[in-house]
Coordinates of C-alpha atoms in Angstrom, one line a residue:
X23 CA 0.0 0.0 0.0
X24 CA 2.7 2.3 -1.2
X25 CA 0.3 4.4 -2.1
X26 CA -0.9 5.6 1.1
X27 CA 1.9 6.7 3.1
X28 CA 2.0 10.1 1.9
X29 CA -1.5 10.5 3.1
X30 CA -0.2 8.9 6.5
X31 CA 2.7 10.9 6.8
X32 CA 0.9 14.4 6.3
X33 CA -3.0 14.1 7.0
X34 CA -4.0 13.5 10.3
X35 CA -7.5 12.2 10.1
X36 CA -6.5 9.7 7.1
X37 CA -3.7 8.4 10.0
X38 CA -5.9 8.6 12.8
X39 CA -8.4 6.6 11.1
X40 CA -5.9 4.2 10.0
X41 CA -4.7 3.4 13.4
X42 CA -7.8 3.5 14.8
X43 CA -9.2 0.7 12.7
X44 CA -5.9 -1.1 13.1
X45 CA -5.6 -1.0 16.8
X46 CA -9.6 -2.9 16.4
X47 CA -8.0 -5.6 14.5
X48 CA -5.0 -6.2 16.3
X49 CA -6.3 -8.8 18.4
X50 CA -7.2 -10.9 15.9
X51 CA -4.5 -10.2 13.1
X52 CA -1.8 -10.2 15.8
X53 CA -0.5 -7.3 13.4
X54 CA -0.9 -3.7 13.5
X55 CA -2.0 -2.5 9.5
X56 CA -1.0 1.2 9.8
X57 CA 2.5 0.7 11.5
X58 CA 3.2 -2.8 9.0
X59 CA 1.8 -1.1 5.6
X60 CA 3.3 2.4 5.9
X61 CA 6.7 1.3 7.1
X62 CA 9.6 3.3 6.6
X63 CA 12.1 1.5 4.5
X64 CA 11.5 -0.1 1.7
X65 CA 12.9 -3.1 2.2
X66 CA 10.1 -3.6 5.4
X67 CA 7.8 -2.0 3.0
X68 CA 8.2 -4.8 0.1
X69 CA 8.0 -7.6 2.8
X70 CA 4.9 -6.1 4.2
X71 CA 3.0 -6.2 1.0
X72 CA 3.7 -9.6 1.0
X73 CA 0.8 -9.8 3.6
X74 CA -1.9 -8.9 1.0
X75 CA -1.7 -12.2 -0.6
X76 CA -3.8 -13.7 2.4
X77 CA -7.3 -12.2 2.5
X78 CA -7.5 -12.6 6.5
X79 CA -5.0 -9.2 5.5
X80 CA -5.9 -7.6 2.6
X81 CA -9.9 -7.3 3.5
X82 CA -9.4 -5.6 6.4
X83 CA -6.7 -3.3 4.8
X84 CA -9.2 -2.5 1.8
X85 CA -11.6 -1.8 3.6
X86 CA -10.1 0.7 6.2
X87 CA -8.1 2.2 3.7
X88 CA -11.0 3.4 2.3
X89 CA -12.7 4.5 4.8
X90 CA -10.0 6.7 6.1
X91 CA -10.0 8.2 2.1
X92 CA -13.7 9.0 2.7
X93 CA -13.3 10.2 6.3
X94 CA -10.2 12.7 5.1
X95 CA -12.5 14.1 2.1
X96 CA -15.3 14.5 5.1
X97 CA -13.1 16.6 7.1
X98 CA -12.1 18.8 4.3
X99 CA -16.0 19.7 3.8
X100 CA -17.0 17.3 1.4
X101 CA -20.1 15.5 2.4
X102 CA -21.9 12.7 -0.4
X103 CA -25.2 13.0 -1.3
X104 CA -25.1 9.2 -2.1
X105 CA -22.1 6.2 -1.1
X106 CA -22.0 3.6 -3.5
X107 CA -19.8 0.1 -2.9
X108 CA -18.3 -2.1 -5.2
X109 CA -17.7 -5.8 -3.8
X110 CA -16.0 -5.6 -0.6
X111 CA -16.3 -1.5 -1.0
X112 CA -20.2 -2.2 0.0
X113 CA -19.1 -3.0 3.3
X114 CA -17.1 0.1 3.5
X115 CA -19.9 1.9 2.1
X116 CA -22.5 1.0 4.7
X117 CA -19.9 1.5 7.3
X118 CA -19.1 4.8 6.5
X119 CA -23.6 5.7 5.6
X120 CA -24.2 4.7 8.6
X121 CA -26.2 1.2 8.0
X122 CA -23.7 -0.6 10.9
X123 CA -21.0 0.6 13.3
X124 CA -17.8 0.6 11.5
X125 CA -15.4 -1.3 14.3
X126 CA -18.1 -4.1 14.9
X127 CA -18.4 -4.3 11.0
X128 CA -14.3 -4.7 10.7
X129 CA -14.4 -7.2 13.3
X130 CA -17.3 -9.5 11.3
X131 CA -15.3 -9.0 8.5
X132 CA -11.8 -10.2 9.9
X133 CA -14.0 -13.5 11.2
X134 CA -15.5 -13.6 7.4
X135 CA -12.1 -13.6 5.9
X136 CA -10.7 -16.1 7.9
X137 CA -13.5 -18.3 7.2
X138 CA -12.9 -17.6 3.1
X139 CA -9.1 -18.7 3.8
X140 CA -10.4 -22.2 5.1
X141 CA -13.5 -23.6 4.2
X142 CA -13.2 -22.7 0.2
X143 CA -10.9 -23.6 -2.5
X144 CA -7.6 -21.4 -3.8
X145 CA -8.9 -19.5 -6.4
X146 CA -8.7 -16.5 -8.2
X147 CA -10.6 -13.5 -10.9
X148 CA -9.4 -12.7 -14.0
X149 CA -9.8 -9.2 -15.6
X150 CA -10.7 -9.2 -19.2
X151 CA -10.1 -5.7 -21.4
X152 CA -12.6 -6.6 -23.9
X153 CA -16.6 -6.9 -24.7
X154 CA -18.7 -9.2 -23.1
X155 CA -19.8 -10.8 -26.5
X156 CA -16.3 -12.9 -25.6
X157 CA -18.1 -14.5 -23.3
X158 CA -21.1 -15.5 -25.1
X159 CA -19.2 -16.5 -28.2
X160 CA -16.6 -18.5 -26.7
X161 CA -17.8 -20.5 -23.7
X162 CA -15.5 -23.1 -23.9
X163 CA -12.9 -20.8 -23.1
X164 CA -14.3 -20.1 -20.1
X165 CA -14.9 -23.8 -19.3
X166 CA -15.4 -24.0 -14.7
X167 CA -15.3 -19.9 -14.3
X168 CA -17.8 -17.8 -13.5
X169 CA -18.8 -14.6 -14.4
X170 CA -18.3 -12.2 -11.8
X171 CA -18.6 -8.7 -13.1
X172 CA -19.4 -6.6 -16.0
X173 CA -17.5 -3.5 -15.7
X174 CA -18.4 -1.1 -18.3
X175 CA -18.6 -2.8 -22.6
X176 CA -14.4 -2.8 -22.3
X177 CA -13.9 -5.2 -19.3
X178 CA -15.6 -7.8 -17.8
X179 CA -14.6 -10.0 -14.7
X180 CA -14.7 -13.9 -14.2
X181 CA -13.9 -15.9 -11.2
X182 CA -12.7 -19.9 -10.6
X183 CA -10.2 -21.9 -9.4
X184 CA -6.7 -21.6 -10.3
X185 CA -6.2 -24.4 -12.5
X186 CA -9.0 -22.8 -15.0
X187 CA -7.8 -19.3 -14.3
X188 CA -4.6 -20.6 -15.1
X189 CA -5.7 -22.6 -18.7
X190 CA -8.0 -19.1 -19.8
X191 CA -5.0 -17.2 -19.3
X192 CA -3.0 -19.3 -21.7
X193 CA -5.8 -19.1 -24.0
X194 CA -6.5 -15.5 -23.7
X195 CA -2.9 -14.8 -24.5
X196 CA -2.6 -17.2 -27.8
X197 CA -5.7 -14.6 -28.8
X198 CA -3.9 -11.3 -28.1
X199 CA -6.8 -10.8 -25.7
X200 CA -5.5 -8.7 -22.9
X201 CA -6.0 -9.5 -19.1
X202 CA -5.3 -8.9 -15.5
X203 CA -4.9 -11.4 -12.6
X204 CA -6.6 -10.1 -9.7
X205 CA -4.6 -9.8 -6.1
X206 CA -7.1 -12.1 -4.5
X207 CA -6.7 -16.0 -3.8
X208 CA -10.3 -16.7 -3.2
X209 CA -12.9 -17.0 -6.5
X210 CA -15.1 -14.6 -5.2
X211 CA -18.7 -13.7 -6.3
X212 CA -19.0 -16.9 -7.9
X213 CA -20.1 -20.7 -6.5
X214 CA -16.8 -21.7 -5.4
X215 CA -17.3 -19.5 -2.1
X216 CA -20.5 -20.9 -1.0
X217 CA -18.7 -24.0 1.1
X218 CA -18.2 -20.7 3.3
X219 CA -21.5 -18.8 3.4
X220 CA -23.1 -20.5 6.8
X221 CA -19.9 -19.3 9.2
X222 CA -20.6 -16.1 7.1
X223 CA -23.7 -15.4 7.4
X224 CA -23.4 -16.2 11.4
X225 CA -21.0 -13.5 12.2
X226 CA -22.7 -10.6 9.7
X227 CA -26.3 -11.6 11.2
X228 CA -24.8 -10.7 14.5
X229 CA -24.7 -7.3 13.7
X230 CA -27.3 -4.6 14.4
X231 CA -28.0 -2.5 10.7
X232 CA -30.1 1.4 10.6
X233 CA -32.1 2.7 7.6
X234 CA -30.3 5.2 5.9
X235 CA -30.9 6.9 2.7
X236 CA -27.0 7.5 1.3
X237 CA -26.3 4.0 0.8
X238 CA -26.6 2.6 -2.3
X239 CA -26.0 -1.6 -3.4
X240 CA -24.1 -2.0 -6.6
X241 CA -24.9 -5.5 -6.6
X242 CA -28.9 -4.8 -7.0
X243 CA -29.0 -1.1 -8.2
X244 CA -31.2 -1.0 -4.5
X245 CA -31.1 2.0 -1.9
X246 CA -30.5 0.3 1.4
X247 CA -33.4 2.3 2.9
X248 CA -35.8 0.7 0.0
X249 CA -35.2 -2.7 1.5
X250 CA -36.9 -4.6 4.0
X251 CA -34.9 -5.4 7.0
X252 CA -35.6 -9.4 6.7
X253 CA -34.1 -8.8 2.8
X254 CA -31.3 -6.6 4.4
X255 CA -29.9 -9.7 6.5
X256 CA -27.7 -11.5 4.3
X257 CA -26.7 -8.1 2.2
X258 CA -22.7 -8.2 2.7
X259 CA -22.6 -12.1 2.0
X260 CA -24.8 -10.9 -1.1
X261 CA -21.6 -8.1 -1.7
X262 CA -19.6 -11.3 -2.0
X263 CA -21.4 -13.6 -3.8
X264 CA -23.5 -12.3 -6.4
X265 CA -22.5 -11.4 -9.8
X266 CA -21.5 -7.2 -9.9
X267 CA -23.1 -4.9 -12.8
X268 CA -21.6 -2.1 -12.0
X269 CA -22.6 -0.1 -15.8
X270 CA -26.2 -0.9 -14.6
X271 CA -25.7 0.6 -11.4
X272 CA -24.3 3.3 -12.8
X273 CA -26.8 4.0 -15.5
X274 CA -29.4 3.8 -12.8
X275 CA -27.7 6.9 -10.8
X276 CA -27.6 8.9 -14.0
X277 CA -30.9 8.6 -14.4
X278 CA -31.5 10.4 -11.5
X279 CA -29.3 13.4 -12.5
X280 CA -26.0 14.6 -13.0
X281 CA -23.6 13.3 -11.0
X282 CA -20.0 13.7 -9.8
X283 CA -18.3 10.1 -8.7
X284 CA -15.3 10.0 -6.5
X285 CA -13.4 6.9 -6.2
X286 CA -12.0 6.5 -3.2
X287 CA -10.3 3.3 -4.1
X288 CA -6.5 2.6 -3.7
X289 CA -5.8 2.6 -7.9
X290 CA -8.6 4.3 -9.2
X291 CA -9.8 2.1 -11.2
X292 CA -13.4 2.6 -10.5
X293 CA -13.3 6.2 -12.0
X294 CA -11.8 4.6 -15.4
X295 CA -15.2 2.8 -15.8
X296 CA -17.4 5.4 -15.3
X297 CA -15.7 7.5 -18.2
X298 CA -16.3 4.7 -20.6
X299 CA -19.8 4.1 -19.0
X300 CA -20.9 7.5 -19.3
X301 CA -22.5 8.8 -22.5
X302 CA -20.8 11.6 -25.0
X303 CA -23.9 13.9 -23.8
X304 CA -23.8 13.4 -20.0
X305 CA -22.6 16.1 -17.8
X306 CA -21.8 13.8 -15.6
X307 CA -18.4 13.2 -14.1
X308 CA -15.9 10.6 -12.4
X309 CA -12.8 11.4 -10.4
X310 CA -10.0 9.7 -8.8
X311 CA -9.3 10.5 -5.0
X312 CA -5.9 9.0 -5.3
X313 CA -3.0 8.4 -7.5
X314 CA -1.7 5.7 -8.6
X315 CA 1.7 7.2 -8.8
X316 CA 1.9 7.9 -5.5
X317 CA 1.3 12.2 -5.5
X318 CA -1.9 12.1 -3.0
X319 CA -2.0 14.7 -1.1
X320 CA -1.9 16.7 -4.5
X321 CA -4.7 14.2 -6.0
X322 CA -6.9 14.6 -2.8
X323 CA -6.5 18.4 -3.0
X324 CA -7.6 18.4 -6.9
X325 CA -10.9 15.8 -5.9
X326 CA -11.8 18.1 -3.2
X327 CA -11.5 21.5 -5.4
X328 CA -13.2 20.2 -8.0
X329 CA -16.6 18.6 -5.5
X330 CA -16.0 22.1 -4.0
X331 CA -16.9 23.9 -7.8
X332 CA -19.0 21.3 -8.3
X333 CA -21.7 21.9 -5.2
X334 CA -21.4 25.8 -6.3
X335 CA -22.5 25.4 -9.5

């Protein structure tokens, strides 16, 4: 998480959140996240990041970091009208919306992930920088995966288990097809999780949940406040498990007006989508809160300025 330790080093509220989320998980990591992931040398740093491989780790990490991102645009006076999740991020979301208190929610996810690690097989997701139709012309290609996500109508997501991610890679490449292997070791939103849904389920249904009108479910296109609570039960195993459309999601919000996104993700990659999703005549925009190169106190300072113009308008 190279990207974060300027923020660390110079923001308060981004560090404060950081290590207050880390000194939750503590206990049951046995690490502290701030102090391991924004180490000082690089040489701790590089061994660090070799902890994000396990997703007891790299859930918990995700979804702080983001939080703190959020929490640090908050204090600078930016305030969303909506917060939108995608995959783990719905956790985040409702975290940060209000829908469950963020600590007991980090907890229940630490427990989750854990429970990933051992009761389901080593798997992984597979990127894919091209159309759908790829899918639905060639499904022996994508012989045991699953489809996972549609991004926007250049990239598409599939999930399995490493021996088929490995074989679709192969053939992807004799194709010129270009693709990305996800940093995940677990086929998420896709059926070779569900070995793992009862001890799941258990530890989410544990936790208390509040209407709120700012949160809003990729997964479904749904406002959290438009559900029922007996429907709103098994809604982070659902941000696990089912299939993401997150160009119908999107389409759905810009049918409700024009929008500004901020992506509040580690790489930004969120933001790319919504510039390919968004139509020639929107007036709609997409942003991301931090740089991939590493420049974000600079980036943050540009996302805020620009949400600042924006609400004046």
């Amino acid at each position: 998480m190279e990207m974060g330790q300027e923020l660390y080093r110079c923001h308060p509220v981004f560090r404060n959140c950081m290590n207050e989320f880390s000194e939750v998980a503590l206990p049951l990591l046995g690490i502290h996240l701030a102090t391991e992931l924004f180490a000082d040398s690089q040489a701790a740093l590089a061994e660090n990041s070799k902890l994000l491989l396990y997703t007891r780790y790299s859930n918990p990490l995700l979804f702080t970091f983001n939080y703190a991102v959020a929490a640090t645009i908050e204090s600078m006076g930016i305030i969303p009208d909506l917060v939108l999740g995608y995959s783990l991020g719905e956790l985040t979301a409702a975290a940060y919306s209000g829908v469950v208190d963020r600590f007991q929610l980090l907890v229940a996810l630490i427990r989750a992930s854990f429970a990933f690690e051992s009761y389901t097989p080593v798997g992984g997701m597979l990127a894919i920088l091209d159309g759908l139709n790829l899918w639905h012309q060639h499904p022996n290609w994508f012989q045991d995966t699953a489809l996972a996500s549609i991004n926007c109508s250049q990239s598409f997501v599939v999930s399995g288990r490493s021996s088929s991610l490995d074989r679709l890679e192969q053939i992807l490449q004799s194709q010129s097809v270009l693709f990305q292997r996800l940093p995940v070791i677990q086929a998420f939103h896709s059926p070779w999780i569900d070995s793992a849904q009862e001890i799941i389920d258990r530890e989410f249904d544990r936790l208390p949940q509040f209407q709120t009108g700012r949160f809003w479910r990729y997964g479904c296109g749904d406002r959290a406040d438009d559900q029922q609570p007996t429907q709103a039960v098994r809604t982070f195993w659902e941000a696990f498990r089912n299939p993401i459309n997150f160009e119908k999601a999107l389409r759905g919000l810009e049918s409700m007006g024009t929008n500004l996104y901020l992506d509040v993700g580690s790489n930004g990659t969120l933001s790319g989508f919504v510039r390919v999703i968004l139509d020639a005549s929107s007036s709609s925009k997409g942003m991301a809160v931090m740089d991939r190169f590493g420049q974000n106190v600079q980036s943050l300072e540009r996302a805020v300025n620009l949400a600042k113009k924006w609400r004046s308008e």
